[in-house]
Structures are given as structure tokens and as C-alpha cells.
Coordinates of C-alpha atoms in Angstrom, one line a residue:
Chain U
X35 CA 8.4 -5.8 -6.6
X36 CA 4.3 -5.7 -7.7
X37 CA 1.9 -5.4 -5.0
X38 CA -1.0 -8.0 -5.3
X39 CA -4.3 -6.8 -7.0
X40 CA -6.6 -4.6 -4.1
X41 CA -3.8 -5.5 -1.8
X42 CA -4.9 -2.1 0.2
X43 CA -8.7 -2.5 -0.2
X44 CA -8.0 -6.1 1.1
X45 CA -5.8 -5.1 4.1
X46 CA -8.0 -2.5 4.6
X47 CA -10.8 -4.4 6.1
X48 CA -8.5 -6.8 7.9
X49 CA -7.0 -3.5 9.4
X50 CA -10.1 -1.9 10.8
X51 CA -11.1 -5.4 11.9
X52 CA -7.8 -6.2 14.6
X53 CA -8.0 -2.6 15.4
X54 CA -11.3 -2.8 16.3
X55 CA -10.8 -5.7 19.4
X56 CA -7.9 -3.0 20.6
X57 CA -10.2 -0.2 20.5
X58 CA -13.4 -1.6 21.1
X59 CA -16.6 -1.4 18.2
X60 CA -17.9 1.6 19.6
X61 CA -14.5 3.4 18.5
X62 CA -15.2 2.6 14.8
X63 CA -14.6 5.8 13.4
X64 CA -11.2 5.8 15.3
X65 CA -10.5 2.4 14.0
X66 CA -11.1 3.6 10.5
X67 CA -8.9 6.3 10.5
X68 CA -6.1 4.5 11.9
X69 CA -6.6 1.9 9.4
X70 CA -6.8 4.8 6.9
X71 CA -3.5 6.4 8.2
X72 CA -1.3 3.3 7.9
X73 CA -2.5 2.5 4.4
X74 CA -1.5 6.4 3.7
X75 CA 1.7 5.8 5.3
X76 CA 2.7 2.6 3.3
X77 CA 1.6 5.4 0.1
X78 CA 4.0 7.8 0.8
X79 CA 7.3 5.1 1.9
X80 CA 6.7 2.6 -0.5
X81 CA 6.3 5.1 -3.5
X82 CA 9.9 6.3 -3.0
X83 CA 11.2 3.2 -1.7
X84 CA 9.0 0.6 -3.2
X85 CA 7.6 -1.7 -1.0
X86 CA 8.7 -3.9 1.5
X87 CA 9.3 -7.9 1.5
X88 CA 5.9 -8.6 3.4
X89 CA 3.8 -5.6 2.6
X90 CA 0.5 -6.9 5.1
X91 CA 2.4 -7.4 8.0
X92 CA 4.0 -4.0 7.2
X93 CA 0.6 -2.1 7.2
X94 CA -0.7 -4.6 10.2
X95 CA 3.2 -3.4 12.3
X96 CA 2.5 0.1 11.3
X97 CA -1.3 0.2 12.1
X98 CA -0.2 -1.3 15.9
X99 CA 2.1 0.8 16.9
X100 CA -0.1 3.7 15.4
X101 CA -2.8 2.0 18.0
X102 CA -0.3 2.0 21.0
X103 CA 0.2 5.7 20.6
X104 CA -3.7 6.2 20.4
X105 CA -4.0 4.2 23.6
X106 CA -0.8 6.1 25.6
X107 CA -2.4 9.5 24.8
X108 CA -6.2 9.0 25.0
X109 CA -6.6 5.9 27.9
X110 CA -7.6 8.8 30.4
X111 CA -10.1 10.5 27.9
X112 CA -12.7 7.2 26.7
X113 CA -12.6 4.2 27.1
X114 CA -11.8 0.5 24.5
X115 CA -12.5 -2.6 24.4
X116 CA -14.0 -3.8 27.2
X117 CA -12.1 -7.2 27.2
X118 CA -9.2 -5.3 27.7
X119 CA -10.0 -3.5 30.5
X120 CA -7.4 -2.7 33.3
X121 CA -5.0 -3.9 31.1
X122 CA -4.7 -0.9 29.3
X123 CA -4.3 1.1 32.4
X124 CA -0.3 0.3 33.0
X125 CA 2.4 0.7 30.9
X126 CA 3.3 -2.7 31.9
X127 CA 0.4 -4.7 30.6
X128 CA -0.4 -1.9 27.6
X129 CA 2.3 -3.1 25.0
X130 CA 2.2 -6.9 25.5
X131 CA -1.9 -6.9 25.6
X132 CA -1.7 -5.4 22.1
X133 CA 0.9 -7.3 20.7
X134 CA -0.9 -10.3 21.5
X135 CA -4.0 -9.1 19.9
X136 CA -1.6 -9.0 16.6
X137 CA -0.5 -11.9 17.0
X138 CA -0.8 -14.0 13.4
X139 CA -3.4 -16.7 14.8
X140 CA -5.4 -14.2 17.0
X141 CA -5.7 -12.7 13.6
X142 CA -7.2 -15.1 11.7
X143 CA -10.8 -15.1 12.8
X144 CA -11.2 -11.1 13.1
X145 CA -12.6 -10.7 9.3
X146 CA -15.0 -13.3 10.4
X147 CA -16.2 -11.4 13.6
X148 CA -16.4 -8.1 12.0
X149 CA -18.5 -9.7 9.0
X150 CA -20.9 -11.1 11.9
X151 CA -21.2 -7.9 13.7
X152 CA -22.2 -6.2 10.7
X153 CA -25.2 -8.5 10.0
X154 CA -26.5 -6.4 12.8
X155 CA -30.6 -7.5 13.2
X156 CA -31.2 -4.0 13.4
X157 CA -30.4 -3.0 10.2
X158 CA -31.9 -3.6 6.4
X159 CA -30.5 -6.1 4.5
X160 CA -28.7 -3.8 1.7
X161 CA -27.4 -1.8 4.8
X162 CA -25.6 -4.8 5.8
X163 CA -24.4 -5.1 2.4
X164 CA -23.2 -2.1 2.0
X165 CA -21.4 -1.9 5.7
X166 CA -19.5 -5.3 4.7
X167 CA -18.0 -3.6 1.4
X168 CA -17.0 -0.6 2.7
X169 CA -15.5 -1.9 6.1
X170 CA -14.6 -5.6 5.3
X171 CA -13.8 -5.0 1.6
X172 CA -12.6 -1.5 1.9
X173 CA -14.7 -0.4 -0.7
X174 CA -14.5 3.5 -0.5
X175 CA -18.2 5.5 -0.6
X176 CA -18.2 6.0 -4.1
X177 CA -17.3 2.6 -4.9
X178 CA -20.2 1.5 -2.5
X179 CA -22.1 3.7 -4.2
X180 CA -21.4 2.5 -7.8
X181 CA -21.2 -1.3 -6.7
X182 CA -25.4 0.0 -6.0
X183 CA -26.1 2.4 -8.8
X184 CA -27.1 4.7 -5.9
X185 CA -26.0 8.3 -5.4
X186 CA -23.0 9.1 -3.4
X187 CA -24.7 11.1 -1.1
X188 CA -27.5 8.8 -0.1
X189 CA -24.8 6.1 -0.1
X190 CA -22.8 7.9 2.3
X191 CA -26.1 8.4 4.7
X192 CA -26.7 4.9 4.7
X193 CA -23.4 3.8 5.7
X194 CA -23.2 6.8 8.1
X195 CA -26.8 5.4 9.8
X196 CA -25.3 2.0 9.8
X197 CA -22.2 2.3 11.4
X198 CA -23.5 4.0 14.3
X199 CA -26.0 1.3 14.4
X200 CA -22.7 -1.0 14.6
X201 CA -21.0 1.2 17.0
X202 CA -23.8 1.0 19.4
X203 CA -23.5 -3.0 19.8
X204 CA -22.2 -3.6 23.2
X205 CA -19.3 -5.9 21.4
X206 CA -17.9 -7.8 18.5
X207 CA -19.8 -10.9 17.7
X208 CA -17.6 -13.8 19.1
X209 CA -17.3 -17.2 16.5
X210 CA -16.5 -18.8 20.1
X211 CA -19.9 -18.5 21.3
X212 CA -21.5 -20.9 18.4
X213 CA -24.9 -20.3 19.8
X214 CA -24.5 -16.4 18.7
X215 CA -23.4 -17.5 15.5
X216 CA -25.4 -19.9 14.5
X217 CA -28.5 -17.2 15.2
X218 CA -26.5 -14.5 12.9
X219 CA -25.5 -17.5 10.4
X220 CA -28.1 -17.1 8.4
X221 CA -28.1 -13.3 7.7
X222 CA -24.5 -13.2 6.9
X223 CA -25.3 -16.1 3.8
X224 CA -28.5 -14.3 3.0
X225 CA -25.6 -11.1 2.7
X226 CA -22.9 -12.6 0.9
X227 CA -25.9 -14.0 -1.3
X228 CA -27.1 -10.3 -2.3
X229 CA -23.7 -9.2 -2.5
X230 CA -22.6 -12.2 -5.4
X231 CA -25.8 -11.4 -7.0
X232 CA -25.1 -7.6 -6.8
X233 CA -22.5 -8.7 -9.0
X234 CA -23.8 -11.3 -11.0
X235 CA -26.8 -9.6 -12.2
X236 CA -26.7 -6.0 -11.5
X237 CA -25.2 -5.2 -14.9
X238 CA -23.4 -1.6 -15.1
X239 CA -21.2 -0.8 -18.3
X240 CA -18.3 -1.2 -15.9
X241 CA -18.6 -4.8 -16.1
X242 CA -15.3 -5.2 -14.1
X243 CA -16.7 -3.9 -11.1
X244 CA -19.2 -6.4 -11.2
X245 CA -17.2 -9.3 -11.5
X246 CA -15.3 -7.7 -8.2
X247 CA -18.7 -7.8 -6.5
X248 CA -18.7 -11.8 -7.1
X249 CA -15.1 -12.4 -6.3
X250 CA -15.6 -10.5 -2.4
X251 CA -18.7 -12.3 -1.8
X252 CA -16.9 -15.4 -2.6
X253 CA -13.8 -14.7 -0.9
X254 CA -16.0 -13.9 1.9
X255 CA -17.9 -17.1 2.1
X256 CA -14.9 -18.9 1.7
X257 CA -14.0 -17.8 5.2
X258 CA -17.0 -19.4 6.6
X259 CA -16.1 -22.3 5.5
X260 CA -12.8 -22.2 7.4
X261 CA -14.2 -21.8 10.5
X262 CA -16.0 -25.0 12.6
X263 CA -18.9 -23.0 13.6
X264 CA -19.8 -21.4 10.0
X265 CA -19.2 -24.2 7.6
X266 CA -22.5 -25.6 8.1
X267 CA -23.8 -27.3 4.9
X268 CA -25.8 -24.5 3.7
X269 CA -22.8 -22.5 4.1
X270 CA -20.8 -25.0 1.9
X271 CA -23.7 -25.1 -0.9
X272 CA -23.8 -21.1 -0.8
X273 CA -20.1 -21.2 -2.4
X274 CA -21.1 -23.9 -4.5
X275 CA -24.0 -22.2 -6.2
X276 CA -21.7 -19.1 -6.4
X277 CA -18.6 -21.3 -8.2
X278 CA -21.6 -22.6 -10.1
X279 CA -22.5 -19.2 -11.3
X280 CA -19.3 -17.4 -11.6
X281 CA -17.9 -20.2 -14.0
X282 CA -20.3 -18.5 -16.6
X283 CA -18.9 -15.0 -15.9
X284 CA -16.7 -15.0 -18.8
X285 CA -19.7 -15.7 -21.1
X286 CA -22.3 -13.7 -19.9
X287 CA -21.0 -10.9 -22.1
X288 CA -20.4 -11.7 -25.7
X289 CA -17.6 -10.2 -27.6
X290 CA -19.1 -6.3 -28.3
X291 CA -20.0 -6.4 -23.9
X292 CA -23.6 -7.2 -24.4
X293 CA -25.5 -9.0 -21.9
X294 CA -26.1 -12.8 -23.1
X295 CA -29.1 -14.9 -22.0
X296 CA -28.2 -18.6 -20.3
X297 CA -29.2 -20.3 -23.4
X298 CA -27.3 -18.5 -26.1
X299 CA -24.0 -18.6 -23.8
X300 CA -21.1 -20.0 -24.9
X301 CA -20.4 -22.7 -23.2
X302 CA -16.7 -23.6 -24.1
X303 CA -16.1 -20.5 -22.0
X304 CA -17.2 -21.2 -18.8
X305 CA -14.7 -22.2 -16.0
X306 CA -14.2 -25.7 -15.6
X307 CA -12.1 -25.5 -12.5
X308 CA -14.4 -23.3 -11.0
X309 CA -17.5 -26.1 -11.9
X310 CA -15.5 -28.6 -10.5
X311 CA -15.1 -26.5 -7.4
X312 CA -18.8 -26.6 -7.1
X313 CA -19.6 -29.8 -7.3
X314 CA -17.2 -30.6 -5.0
X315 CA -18.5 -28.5 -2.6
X316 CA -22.3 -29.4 -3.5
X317 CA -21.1 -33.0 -2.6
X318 CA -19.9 -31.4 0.8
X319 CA -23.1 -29.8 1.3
X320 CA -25.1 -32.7 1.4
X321 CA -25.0 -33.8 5.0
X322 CA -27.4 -32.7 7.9
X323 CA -31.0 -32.5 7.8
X324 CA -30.9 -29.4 6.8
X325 CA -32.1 -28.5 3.2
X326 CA -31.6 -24.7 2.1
X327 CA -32.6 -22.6 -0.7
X328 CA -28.7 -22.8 -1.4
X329 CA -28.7 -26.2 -2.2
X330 CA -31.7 -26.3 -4.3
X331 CA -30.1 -23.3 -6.4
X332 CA -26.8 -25.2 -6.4
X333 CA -28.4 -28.2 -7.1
X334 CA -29.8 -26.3 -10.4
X335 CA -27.1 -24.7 -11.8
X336 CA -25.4 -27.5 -11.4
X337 CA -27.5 -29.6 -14.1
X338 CA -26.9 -26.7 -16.5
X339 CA -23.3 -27.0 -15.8
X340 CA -23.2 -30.3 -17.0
X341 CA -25.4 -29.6 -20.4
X342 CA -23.8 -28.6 -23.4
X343 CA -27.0 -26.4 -24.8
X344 CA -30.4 -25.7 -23.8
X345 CA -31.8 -28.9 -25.8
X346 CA -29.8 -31.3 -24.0
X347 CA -30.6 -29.8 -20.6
X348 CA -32.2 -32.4 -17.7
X349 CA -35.6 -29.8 -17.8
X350 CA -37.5 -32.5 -16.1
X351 CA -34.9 -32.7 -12.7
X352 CA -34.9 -28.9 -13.0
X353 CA -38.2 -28.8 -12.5
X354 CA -38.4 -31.0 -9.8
X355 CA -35.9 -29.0 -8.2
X356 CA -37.7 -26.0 -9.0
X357 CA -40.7 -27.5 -7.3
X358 CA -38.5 -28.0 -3.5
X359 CA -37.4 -24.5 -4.2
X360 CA -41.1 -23.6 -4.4
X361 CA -41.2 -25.3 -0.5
X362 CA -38.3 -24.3 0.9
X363 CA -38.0 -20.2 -0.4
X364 CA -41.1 -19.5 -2.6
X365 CA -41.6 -16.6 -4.5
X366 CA -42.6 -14.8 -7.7
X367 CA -39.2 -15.0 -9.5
X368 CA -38.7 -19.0 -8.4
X369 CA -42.1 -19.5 -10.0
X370 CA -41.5 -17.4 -12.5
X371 CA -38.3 -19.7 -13.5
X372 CA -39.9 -22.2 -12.5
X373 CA -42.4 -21.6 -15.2
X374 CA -39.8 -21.5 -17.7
X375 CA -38.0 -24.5 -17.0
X376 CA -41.9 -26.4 -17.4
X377 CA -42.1 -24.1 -20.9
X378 CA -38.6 -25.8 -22.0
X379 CA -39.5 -29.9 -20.8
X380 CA -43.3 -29.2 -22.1
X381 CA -43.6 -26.7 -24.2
X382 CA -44.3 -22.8 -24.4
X383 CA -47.9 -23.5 -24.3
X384 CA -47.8 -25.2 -20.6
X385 CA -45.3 -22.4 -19.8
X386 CA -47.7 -19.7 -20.4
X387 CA -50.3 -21.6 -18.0
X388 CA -47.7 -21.6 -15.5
X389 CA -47.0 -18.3 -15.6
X390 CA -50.7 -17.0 -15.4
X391 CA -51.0 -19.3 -12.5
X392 CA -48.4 -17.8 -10.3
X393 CA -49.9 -16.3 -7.0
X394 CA -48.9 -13.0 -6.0
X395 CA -48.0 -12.4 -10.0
X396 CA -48.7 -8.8 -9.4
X397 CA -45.2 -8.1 -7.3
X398 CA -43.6 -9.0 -10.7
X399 CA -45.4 -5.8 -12.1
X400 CA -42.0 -4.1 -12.3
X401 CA -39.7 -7.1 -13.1
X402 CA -39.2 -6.8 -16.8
X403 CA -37.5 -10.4 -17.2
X404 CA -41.5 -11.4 -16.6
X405 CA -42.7 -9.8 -19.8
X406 CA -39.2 -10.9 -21.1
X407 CA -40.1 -14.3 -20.4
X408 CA -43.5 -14.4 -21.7
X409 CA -42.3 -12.8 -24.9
X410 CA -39.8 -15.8 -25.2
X411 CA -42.7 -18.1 -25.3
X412 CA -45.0 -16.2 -27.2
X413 CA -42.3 -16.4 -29.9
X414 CA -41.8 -19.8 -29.4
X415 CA -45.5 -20.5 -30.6
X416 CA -45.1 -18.2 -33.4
X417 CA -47.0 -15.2 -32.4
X418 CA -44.6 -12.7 -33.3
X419 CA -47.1 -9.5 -32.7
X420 CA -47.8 -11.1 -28.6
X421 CA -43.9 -11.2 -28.5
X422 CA -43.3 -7.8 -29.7
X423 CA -46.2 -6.2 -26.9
X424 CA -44.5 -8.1 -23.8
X425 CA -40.4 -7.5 -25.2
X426 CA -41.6 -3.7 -25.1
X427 CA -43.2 -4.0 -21.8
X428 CA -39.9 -5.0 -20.6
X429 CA -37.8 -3.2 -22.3
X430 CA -39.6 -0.3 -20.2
X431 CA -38.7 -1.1 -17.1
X432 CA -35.1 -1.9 -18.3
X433 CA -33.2 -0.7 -15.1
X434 CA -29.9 -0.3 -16.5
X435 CA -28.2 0.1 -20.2
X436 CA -27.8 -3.6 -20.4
X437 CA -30.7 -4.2 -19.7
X438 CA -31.8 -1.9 -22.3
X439 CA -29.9 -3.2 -25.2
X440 CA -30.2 -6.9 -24.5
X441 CA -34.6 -6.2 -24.5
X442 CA -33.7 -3.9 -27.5
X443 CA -31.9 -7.1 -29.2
X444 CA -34.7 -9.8 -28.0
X445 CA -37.7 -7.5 -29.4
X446 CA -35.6 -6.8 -33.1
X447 CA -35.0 -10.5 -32.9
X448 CA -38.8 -11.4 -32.3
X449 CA -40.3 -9.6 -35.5
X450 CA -40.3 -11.2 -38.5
X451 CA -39.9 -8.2 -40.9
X452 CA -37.2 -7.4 -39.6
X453 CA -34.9 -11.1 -39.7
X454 CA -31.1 -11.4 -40.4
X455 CA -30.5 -7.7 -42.2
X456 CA -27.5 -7.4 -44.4
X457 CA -24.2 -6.0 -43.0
X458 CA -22.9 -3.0 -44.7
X459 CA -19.9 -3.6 -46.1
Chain C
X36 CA 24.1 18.4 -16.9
X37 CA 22.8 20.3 -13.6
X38 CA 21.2 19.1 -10.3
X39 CA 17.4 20.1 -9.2
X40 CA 15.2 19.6 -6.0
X41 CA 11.8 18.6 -6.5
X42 CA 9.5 19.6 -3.8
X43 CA 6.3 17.8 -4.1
X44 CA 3.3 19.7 -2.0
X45 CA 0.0 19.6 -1.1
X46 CA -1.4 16.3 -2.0
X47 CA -4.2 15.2 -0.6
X48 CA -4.9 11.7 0.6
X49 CA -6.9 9.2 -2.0
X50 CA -10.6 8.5 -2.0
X51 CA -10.4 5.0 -1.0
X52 CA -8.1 2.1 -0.1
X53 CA -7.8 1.0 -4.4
X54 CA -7.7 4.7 -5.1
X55 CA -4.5 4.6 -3.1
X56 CA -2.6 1.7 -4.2
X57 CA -3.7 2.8 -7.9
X58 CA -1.9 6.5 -6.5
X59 CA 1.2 4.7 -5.5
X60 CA 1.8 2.5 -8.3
X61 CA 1.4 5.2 -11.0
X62 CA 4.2 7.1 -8.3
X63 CA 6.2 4.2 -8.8
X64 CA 6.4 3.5 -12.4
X65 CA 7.3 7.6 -12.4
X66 CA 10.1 7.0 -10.7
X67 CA 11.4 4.1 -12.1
X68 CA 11.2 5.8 -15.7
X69 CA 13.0 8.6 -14.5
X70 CA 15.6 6.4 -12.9
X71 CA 15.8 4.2 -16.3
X72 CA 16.6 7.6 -18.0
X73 CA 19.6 8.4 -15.9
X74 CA 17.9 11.6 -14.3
X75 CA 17.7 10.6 -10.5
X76 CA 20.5 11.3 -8.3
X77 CA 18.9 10.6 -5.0
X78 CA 15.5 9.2 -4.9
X79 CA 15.1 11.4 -1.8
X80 CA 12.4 11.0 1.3
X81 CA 8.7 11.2 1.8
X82 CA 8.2 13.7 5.0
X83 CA 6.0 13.5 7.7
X84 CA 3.2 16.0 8.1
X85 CA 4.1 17.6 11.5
X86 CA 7.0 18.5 12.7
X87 CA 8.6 22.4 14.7
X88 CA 8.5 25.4 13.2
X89 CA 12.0 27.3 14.7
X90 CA 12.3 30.9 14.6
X91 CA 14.7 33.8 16.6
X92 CA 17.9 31.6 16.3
X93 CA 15.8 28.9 18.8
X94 CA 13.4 31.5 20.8
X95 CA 10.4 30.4 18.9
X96 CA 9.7 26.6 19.0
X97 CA 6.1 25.9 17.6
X98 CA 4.9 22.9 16.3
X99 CA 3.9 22.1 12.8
X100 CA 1.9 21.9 10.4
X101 CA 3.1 25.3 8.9
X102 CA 1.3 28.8 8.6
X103 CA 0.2 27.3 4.9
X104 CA -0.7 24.2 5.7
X105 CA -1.6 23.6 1.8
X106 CA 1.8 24.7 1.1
X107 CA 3.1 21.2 3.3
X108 CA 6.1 20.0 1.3
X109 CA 5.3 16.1 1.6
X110 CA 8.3 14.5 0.0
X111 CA 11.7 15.9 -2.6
X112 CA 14.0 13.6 -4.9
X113 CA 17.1 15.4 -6.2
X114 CA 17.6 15.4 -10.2
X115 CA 20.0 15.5 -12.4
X116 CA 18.8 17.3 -15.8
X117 CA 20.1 19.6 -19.1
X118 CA 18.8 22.7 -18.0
X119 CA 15.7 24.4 -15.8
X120 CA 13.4 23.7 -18.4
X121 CA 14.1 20.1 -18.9
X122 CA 13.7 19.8 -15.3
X123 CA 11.0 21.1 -15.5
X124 CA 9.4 18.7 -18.0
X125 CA 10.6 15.6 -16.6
X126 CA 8.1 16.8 -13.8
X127 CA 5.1 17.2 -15.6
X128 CA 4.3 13.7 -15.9
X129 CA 4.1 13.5 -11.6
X130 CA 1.2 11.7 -10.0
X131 CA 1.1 14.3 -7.4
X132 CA -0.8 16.1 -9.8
X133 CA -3.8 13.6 -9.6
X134 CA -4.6 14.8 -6.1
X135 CA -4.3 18.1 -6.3
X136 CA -1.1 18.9 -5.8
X137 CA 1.9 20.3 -7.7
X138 CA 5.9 20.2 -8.1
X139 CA 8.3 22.7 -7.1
X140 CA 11.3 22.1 -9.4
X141 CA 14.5 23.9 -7.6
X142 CA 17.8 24.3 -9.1
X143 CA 20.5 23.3 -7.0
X144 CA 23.1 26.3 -6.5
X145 CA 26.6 25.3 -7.1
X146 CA 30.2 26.7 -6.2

């Protein structure tokens, strides 16, 4: 029989997450290698004897009875969970104490409390990242590491800092106690955000990594909106703007792997289920007072969903939309777009203004899709030589090969000499 | 045709959850092509890692791992091949070489 795609990096994190109310958060290394030792056990039977009818409640049997024997020998050396208490004392109440923390429907919310406790306040925002693909998504260090295009080494500090940040909590966030949540809510979207756009626009060569990166955060978020407490509306319009934006996955990368800009896309290859999935859940979404940056962004890719092409795309609701953004989460880059949505309904003239109107225009200094953008427009009006200064100003801040190549492309593209060459043949 | 032990040792454990079910897949599809070419006779155990070492005819009891713990035989599968050599050559395809590890290839002694 096949085994599921990640089925270990998946059962991983659910794993380390029920072993975790046995042993209690502060034993988090112990949970890890428990975790670590079933999934090495399930290695070395299965690849003799293939593997069994139900392979996750396999590893989630064999990673409980590994958890008993840890409790038998070691009850008199530290102490677990704290909910468990005396419990753990006698043989009596040991075994049934843990069984019921397997239990199938005591299960289901663990991924959910582990994903709160690592949106710890006291840690950065990539730290929390990085802590909910390596525990939750059982990404190993180096994959952490690659998913960043940071070293190992400083990857493996980070997460070393992080969990004993996490171990120090007194306990696992509980989705019973809403008011807890609801304070940690928005960190864990602001997360799962960062971790989707990890993937969606932190190009590597590996592209198939990064369409990984997407598919966690969304299976992630998707878990929010499972649970009462979590699937607020801004929680519903996070998964819609992700839907939104992985429908154009498989045409963000033309046929040779190179990076390709919203408007020369083809469309015929983004994912109609997955569109329909988001309006869906943008329709959801709109309930409560409430108005997130979520919705706005939704809201947005949503309209260029529904065009064909750049030319017959709703600029002037964009723009509107652009301008709430602008109220609700403003910053350089959402004036920047904003900019270049007013450059597309009015022309690149009025988009120039716009862009050497936005405040704080310095913090894009090192952003090269700002040059980028500016070189689009100067080419718009013809001024190939303007064009050609801002394309190489990006291109020098490229931060990764794709980058690089797609600047390399829009700066050949934008000098006239140098129009359609002929092929070799 | 003649039997053989293999005695696959020292492997060490994979990187990272993927790493492993990427490991144990490429295991798999070993065996099963070495099963669709007739040469497995007993698809044989994994071992665990500890275990007693007994020595003196039962005066020494000590528990594993062994004096070379590198040396830990983690799993065998008895074989059915032409000669040593061929044997020998159905092994070097083994994932256990991935992590480090190797084959000892054994011929069975017969009456």
C-alpha cells in the first residue's frame, strides 16, 4: 500500500502536539524525541513489512505507549503536565489518564493549541514562523532553513532560542478559554499570513518547496476555521485571499521555470476550484463589524480573479479597495500597489505622481519591485532610457535568482535596440 | 541457486520527518524488486537497538548496545542468489547505504 504524501512530516506535528498535554510544554524536547522515535520505529517495521492498514493511528498507538513507559520510569525524577497531576502518581489512574488523552476527539483540537502556543508574544514574528514549521509541520532544521534562505546554523539557533521561549510558558494555550484566544487570534493569522507568502513570493529554484510553504499555511488556516472560537471572519477571509492566490500558482512560472508578473500570467491556468473556494469563503467573511486587511486583500484578488487580462480588469474598484487598505494596514508596499493600480485606471503619468507622493518612500530603498515598478511606467510613456536606470536599480537588489532573471528579462524587454531578436536555428 | 543473510548495520536515523518516509519508501521499492525477481526467501525482521549481551555459558549478562555500537546489526532478509558475487550485487542497490550504513552479505552454510 502507498503512504500519503508528507504522511510523517504531517503526523509529525500532530505527534509532538498529544504528547505534549501528556508530558507537559516544558518537556518539549522529550516530546520531540518521542515523536521522533515512533516515526523511526514505523521506518524500520514498515520497510520490511510495509505498512499497516491505518498507518496514523499506528504511529499515534506506538508514540503512547512509548509515553506510558516515559511516565513509569521517570514520574519520580520531573514532573508533566500539570493537569494531570496526581493522576500520574498510581498505576491505577496512569494508563487510563493517557489513553483518554488519545482518545480520537481529544485529538482533534491539539494542532490547534500547539499552533496558539507557538505564537508566543514573546517572540519575533519569523520566530513564530519558523517554530510552527518545524513542530507543527515537521519541517526538519534544514528544511526550516531552506523554506527561509537562511543558514542552517542560524536556523537552528533560532529555533533553539524559540523553543525554550515555548518551554518556559506555564501551559498549552486552551481554545476553551475564547478570551485567550481571541488575544493570540490575531498573531497566529498574521503567522500563517507570512508563512503563505513565504511561499508565494519567496521564489527559490526549488519551486516545489515553495508551493509546500502555501499548502501548510493553508492547511493550517483551514483548522481555524473548524474551530467555534477561531473562525472569526477575518480568519475566513485569510483562506480566502490565500485560495485566491494559490489558484495562480500554476502560472506564476512559465514553461522554462521563470518567474511571471500578474499581468502576463496565463490565465487559463489558474485553478478554478480553488477561486471558487475563495469566493465562497470571501462571502463567509463578510459578517461582523469587523473589517481586516484580509478582506481588503481578498476583496482584491478577487476582482483579478474574475478578469481575463489586465485591460479588462475593474482598476477603478481596485483602487477603491486599495484606498481602505490604505486605512485599515497602511504601508509603503500597499501604496506602492496602490500606485500601480491608479497607473493602470489613469495612466502611467498619474502613477508616477502617486508613487513620488508615498510617505515614508525611503523604507522601500531596498525593495526592488519599487524601481521595478517605476520602470514599468516609465516604459509605458515611452522613455526607454528612464526604464532602463530604474530595471537596473532593481535588478540590484534582486534577492534571489528569480528575481534576478525576471529584472534581467524586464530591463532586455524595456530597450528598444534590443526588441524581438531572432532565434538561432 | 544458494541462500545468503544480509545483515544491514549502522544506519543512522534521517534528518527529518520527509527525509524518513522518503528513506522508507526507497527501502520498500528495494524489496519489492528483489521479491519480483524471485531472490527473497524470507523478508526477515528489523531489530531493536538494545537488547543482552551473554557471555561464560550465562555468567555474563550485560545489556546492549554492543562493544561496537556502529557495528549494530539493525535488520537481515535471507536471499536466495547464483553465487557470492551475485549476492553480492543484488545488495548494492540498498538504501541503507544513504545513511551511512552498509550490507553484510553472508552465505548460508549448508549440509
Amino acid at each position: 500500500m502507498d503512504l500519503y504524501e508528507h504522511l510523517f512530516r504531517r503526523e509529525s506535528g500532530r505527534l509532538i502536539a498529544a504528547l505534549l498535554r501528556v508530558f507537559g510544554l516544558h518537556n518539549l524536547a522529550l516530546a520531540e524525541d518521542v515523536a521522533q522515535d515512533a516515526l523511526c520505529r514505523a521506518l524500520e517495521v514498515w520497510k520490511f513489512h510495509g505498512p499497516p492498514a491505518n498507518p496514523a493511528a499506528w504511529l499515534m498507538a506506538t508514540a503512547k505507549n512509548r509515553a506510558v513507559d516515559v511516565l513509569r520510569r521517570e514520574r519520580r525524577l520531573r514532573t508533566f503536565a500539570p493537569e494531570l497531576g496526581r493522576l500520574l502518581e498510581s498505576e491505577w489512574t496512569l494508563v487510563p489518564s493517557v489513553e483518554e488523552l488519545f482518545e480520537p476527539r481529544a485529538l482533534q483540537d491539539d494542532l490547534l493549541r500547539m499552533m496558539f502556543s507557538c505564537c508566543h508574544p514573546q517572540l519575533s514574528e519569523e520566530s513564530q514562523v519558523s517554530l510552527i514549521l518545524h513542530i507543527l509541520c515537521g519541517f526538519g532544521v534544514g528544511e526550516v532553513a531552506g523554506a527561509f534562505l537562511a543558514s542552517e546554523a542560524a536556523t537552528e539557533k533560532r529555533l533553539w532560542r524559540s523553543k525554550k521561549v515555548l518551554a518556559g510558558s506555564k501551559r498549552l494555550v486552551d481554545v476553551a478559554d475564547d478570551q485567550g484566544v481571541r488575544r493570540r487570534l490575531p498573531a497566529v493569522q498574521r503567522a500563517l499570513y507570512l508563512l503563505f507568502n513565504e511561499g508565494y513570493h519567496g521564489a527559490s529554484p526549488e519551486s516545489g518547496v515553495r508551493a509546500e510553504l502555501c499548502h501548510e499555511a493553508m492547511r493550517l488556516t483551514a483548522l481555524l476555521l473548524e474551530h467555534p472560537a477561531t473562525s472569526t471572519p477575518a480568519s475566513r477571509a485569510l483562506l480566502a485571499l490565500m485560495c485566491f492566490h494559490a489558484a495562480r500558482l500554476p502560472a506564476r512560472l512559465d514553461a522554462s521555470g521563470q518567474l511571471t508578473s500578474l499581468f502576463d500570467q496565463a490565465r487559463a491556468l489558474w485553478d478554478k476550484n480553488l477561486i471558487a473556494e475563495g469566493e465562497r469563503l470571501l462571502d463567509l467573511s463578510a459578517t461582523g463589524p469587523d473589517l481586516s486587511e484580509y478582506h481588503v486583500q481578498a476583496a482584491i484578488a478577487a476582482i483579478h480573479s474574475q478578469a481575463c487580462g489586465a485591460e479588462d480588469t475593474n482598476w477603478r474598484a481596485i483602487v477603491t479597495l486599495y484606498d481602505t487598505l490604505m486605512q485599515v494596514s497602511p504601508s509603503p508596499v500597499v501604496a506602492l500597489n496602490r500606485a500601480i493600480a491608479i497607473g493602470q485606471l489613469e495612466g502611467p503619468d498619474r502613477g508616477i505622481e502617486e508613487i513620488r507622493a508615498i510617505s515614508g518612500v525611503e523604507r522601500l530603498g531596498r525593495y526592488p519591485f519599487y524601481y521595478a515598478a517605476i520602470g514599468e511606467l516609465e516604459l509605458r510613456r515611452g522613455r526607454h532610457q528612464e526604464a532602463g536606470t530604474h530595471f537596473r536599480a532593481a535588478l540590484a537588489l534582486a534577492r534571489n535568482p528569480m528575481e534576478r532573471q525576471f529584472l534581467e528579462r524586464r530591463l532586455v524587454a524595456s530597450q528598444p535596440q534590443s526588441g524581438p531578436k531572432e532565434l538561432p536555428t | 541457486m544458494s541462500e545468503f543473510v544480509y545483515l544491514y548495520r549502522n544506519s543512522e536515523r534521517p534528518a527529518s520527518p520527509e527525509l524518513m518516509q522518503q528513506q522508507m519508501q526507497k527501502w520498500m521499492a528495494w524489496m519489492k524488486e528483489l521479491q519480483d525477481k524471485g531472490h527473497i526467501k524470507d523478508i526477515g525482521h528489523p531489530l531493536e537497538r538494545v537488547g543482552k549481551v551473554v557471555k561464560s555459558s550465562g555468567k555474563s549478562i550485560s545489556d546492549g548496545p554492543f562493544a561496537e555500537a556502529k557495528d549494530v546489526v539493525g535488520g537481515y532478509t535471507l536471499i536466495e542468489a547464483k553465487d557470492l558475487n551475485q549476492a553480492a550485487e543484488l545488495a548494492s542497490g540498498c538504501p541503507v547505504f544513504n545513511l551511512g550504513g552498509y550490507v553484510e552479505v553472508r552465505p548460508v552454510m549448508k549440509m
